[in-house]
Short mmCIF file of C-alpha atoms in Angstrom, two decimals:
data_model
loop_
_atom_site.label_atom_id
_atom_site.label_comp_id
_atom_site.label_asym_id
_atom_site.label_seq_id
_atom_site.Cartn_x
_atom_site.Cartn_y
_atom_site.Cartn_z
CA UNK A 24 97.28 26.03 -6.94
CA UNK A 25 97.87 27.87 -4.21
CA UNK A 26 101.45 27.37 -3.11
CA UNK A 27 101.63 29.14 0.51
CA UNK A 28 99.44 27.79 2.27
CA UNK A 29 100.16 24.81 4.73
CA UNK A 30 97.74 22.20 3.49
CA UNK A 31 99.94 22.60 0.11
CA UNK A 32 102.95 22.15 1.69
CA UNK A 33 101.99 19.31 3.92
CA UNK A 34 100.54 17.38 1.01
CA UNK A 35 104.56 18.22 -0.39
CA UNK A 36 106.80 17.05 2.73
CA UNK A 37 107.22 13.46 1.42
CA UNK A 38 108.72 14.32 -2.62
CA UNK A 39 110.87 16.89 -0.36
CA UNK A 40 112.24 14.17 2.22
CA UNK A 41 113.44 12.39 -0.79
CA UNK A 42 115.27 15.12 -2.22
CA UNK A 43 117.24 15.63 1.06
CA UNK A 44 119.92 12.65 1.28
CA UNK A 45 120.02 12.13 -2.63
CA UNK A 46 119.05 15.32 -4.35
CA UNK A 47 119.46 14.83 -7.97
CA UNK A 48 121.54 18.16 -8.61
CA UNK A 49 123.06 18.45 -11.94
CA UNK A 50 125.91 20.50 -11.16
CA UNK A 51 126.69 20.87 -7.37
CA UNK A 52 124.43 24.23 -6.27
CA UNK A 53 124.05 23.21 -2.98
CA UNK A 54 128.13 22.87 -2.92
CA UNK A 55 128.72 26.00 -4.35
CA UNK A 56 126.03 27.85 -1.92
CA UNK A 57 127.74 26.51 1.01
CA UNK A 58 131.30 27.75 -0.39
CA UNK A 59 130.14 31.38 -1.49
CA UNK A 60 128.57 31.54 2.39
CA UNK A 61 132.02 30.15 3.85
CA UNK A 62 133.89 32.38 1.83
CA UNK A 63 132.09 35.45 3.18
CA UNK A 64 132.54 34.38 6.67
CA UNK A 65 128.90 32.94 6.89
CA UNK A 66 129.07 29.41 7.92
CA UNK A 67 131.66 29.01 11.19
CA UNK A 68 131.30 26.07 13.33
CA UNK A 69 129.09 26.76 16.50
CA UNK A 70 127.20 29.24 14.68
CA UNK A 71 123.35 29.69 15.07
CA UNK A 72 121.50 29.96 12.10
CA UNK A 73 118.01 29.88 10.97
CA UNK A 74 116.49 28.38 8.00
CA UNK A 75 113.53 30.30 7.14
CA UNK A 76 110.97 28.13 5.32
CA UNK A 77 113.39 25.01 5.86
CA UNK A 78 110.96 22.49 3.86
CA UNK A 79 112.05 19.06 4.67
CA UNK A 80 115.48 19.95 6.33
CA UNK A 81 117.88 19.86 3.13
CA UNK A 82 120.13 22.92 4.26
CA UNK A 83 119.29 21.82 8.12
CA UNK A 84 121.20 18.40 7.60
CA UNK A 85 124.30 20.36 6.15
CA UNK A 86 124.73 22.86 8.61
CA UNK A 87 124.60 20.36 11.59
CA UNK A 88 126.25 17.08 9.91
CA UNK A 89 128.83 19.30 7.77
CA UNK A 90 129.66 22.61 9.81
CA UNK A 91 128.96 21.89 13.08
CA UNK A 92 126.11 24.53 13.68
CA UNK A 93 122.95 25.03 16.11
CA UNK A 94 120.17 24.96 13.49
CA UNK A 95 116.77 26.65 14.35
CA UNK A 96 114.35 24.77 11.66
CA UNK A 97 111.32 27.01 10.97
CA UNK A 98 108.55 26.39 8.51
CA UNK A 99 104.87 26.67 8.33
CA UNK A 100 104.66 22.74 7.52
CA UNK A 101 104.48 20.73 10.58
CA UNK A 102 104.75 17.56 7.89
CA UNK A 103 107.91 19.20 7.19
CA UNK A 104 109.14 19.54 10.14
CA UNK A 105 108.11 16.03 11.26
CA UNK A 106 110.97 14.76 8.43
CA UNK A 107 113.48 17.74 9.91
CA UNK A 108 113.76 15.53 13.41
CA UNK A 109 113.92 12.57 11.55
CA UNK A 110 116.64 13.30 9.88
CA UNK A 111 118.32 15.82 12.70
CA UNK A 112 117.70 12.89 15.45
CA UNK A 113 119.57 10.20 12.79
CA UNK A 114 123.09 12.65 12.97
CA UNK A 115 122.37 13.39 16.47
CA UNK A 116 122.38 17.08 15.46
CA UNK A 117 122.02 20.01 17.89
CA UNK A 118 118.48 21.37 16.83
CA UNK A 119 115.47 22.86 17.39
CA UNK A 120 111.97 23.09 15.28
CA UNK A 121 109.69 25.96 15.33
CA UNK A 122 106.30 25.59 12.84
CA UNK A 123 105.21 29.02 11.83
CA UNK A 124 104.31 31.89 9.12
CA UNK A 125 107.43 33.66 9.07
CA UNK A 126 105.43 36.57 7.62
CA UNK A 127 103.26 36.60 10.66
CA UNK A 128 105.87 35.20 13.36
CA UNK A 129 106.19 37.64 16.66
CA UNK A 130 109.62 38.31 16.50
CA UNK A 131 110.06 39.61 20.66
CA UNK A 132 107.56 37.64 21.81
CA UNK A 133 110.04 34.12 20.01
CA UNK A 134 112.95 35.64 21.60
CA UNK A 135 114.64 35.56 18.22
CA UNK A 136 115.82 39.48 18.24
CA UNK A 137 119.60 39.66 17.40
CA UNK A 138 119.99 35.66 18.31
CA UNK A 139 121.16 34.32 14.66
CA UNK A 140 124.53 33.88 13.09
CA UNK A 141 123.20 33.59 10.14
CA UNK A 142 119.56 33.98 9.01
CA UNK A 143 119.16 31.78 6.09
CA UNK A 144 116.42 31.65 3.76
CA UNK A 145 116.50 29.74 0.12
CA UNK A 146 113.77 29.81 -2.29
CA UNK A 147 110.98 30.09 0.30
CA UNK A 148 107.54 31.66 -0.09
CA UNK A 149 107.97 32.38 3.27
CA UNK A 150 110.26 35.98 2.22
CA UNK A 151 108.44 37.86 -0.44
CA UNK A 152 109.31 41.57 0.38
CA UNK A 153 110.81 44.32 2.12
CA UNK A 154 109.07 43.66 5.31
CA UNK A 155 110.11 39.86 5.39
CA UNK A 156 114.09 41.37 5.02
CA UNK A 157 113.58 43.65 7.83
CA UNK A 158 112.16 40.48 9.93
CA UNK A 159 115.24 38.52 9.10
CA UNK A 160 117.66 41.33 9.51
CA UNK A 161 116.20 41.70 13.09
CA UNK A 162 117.05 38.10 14.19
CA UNK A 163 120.09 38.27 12.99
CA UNK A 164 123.65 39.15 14.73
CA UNK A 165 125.53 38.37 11.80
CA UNK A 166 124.53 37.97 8.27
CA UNK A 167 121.08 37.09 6.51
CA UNK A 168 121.16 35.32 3.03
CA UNK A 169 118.20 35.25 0.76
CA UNK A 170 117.91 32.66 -2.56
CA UNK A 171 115.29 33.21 -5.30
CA UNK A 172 115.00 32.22 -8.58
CA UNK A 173 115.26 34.44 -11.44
CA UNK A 174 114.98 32.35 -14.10
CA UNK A 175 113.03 29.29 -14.48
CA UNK A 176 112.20 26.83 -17.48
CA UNK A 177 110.62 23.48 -16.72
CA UNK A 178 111.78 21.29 -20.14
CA UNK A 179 109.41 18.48 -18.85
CA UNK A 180 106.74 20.79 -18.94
CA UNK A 181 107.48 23.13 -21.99
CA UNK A 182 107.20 19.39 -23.84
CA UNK A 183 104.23 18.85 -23.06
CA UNK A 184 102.99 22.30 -23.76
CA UNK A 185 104.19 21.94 -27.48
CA UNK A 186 102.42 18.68 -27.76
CA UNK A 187 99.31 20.25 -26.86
CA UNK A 188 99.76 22.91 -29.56
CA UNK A 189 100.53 25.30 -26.28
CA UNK A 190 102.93 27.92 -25.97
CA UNK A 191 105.29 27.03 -23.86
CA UNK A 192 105.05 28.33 -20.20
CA UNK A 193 108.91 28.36 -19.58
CA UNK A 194 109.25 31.04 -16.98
CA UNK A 195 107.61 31.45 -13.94
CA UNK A 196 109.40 33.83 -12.52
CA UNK A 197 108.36 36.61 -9.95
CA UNK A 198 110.57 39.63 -11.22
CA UNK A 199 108.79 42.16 -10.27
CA UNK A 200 109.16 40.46 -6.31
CA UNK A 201 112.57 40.52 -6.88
CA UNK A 202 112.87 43.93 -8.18
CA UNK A 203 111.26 45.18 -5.49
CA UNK A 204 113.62 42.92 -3.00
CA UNK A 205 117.02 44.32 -4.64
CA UNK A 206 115.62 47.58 -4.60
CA UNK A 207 115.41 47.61 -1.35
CA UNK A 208 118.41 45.68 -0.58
CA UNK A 209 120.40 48.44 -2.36
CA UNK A 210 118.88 51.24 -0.10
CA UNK A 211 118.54 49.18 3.15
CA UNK A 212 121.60 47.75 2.95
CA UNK A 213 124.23 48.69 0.03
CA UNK A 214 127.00 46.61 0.78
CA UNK A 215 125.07 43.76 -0.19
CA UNK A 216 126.83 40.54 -2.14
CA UNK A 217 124.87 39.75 -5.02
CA UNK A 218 125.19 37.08 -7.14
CA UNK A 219 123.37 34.97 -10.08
CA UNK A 220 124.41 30.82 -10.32
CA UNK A 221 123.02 28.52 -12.19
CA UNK A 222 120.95 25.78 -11.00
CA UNK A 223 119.52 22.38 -13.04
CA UNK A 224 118.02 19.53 -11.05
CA UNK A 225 115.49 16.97 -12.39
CA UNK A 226 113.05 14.28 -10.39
CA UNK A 227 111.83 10.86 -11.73
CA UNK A 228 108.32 10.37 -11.18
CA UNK A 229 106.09 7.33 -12.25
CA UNK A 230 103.70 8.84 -14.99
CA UNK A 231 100.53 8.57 -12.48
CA UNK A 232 102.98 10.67 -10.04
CA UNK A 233 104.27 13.26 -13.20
CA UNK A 234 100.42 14.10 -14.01
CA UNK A 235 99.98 14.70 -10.54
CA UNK A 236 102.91 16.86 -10.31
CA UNK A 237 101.19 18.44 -13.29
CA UNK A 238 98.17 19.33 -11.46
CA UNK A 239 99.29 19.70 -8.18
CA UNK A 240 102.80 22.04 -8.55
CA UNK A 241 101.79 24.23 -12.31
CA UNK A 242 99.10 26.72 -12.84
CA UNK A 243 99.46 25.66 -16.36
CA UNK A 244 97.46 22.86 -17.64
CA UNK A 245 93.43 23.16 -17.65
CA UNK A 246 91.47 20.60 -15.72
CA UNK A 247 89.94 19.27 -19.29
CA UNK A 248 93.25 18.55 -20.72
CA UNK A 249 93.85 15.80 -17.79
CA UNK A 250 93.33 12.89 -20.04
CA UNK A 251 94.88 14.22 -22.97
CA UNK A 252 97.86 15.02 -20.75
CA UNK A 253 97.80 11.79 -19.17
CA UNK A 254 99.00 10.49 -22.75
CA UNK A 255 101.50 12.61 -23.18
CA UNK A 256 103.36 11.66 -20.20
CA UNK A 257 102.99 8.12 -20.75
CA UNK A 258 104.77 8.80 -23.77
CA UNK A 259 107.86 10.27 -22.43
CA UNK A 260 108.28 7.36 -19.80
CA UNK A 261 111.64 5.55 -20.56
CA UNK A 262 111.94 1.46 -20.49
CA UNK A 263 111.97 1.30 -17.02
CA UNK A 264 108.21 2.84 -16.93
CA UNK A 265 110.05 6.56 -15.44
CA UNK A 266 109.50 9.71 -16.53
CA UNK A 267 111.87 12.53 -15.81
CA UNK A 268 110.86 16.66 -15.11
CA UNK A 269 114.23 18.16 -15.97
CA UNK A 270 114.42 22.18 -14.72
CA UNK A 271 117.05 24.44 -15.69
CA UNK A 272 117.31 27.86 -13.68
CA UNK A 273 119.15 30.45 -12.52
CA UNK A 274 118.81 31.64 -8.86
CA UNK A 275 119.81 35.44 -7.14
CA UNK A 276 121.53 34.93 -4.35
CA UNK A 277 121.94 37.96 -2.02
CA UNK A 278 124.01 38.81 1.39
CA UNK A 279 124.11 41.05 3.31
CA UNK A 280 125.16 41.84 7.15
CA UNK A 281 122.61 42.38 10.00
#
């Protein structure tokens, strides 16, 4: 499954919306990203940031509800962006949505050039590479943050492998992207603030919704093992019919100033 496209991430805006009011994190990332920005003078109310590949507006909602900042909401989904004003409109937030490829966006011709605070961009397809730093480094005044994980082992997933008689796909993980990315980073920019934290989350599907998630999210399972799949999952679903995808990770986090 192609995962950068915006047909995939339109058909993924409504398991995102859920996430962004009560995200089921397992030991306070999202707190601790907003403290290691704060403490590097990143976040300061009345700041303008951009959130690169926003998804459903997770990050958005802090930055306006918590700190006080003019967000600029980009993302290639307009589904995604649809649930951004939602939620932005509901805490009367000062906001704006743009829906585009970051990769391909026209920096002069957006006006963006030197017009961000901070230039924020968390596990989003959306910066892949050298060229996609530049771009954000451009837009930005002030600092640029970039989030990708380096480690990544799906438990719910890695069950159901072993079942199968499988080896267990644990890791997805692009190094070699973020070789190249920190390679550059060290070059391009050497004062850069990096860091590793660790990151566990899990979502509670119905089993119908879990084999989806199979299919839909994992380049793992063939389409012939469907049904046998299908079993599986129904039995790992608890007594209240729920199943639960438990992920355990460690995300780079890197800083740097424009």
């Amino acid at each position: 499954m192609n995962n950068n496209t915006k047909e995939y991430w339109d058909r993924e805006a409504k398991h995102y919306a859920t996430l962004v009011l009560n995200n089921p994190d397992e030991n306070d990332y999202s707190d601790r990203l907003i403290q290691f920005l704060k403490e590097h003078g990143a976040i300061r109310e009345n700041f303008r940031t951009a959130d690169i590949g926003c998804g459903a507006g997770k990050y958005c909602v802090r930055f306006a509800r918590d700190e006080h900042m003019h967000v600029t909401a980009v993302d290639i989904s307009g589904v995604m962006l649809g649930y951004v004003r939602e939620f932005m409109d509901s805490i009367h937030a000062d906001y704006e949505t743009v829906e585009c490829d970051f990769r391909e966006a026209e920096i002069r011709k957006l006006g963006w050039k030197n017009q961000f605070d901070l230039v924020f961009a968390n596990m989003t397809p959306a910066v892949r590479g050298p060229e996609e730093i530049r771009k954000m480094t451009e837009i930005s005044r002030g600092y640029c943050f970039l989030a990708r994980f380096a480690d990544y082992r799906n438990l719910f997933a890695e069950e159901i492998c072993v079942k199968l008689g499988m080896r267990a796909e644990a890791n997805r993980t692009p190094h070699g992207e973020n070789d190249t990315i920190l390679n550059d980073l060290k070059s391009f920019r050497p004062e850069t603030v990096i860091r590793y934290e660790p990151y566990n989350w899990f979502n509670l599907y119905t089993p119908q919704e879990a084999l989806d998630c199979c299919y839909e999210r994992m380049n793992i399972f063939a389409p012939g093992q469907r049904q046998e799949v299908g079993r599986i999952i129904e039995s790992m679903k608890d007594e209240n019919g729920i199943v639960k995808e438990r992920v355990e990770a460690s995300v780079l986090w890197a800083l740097w100033e424009a």
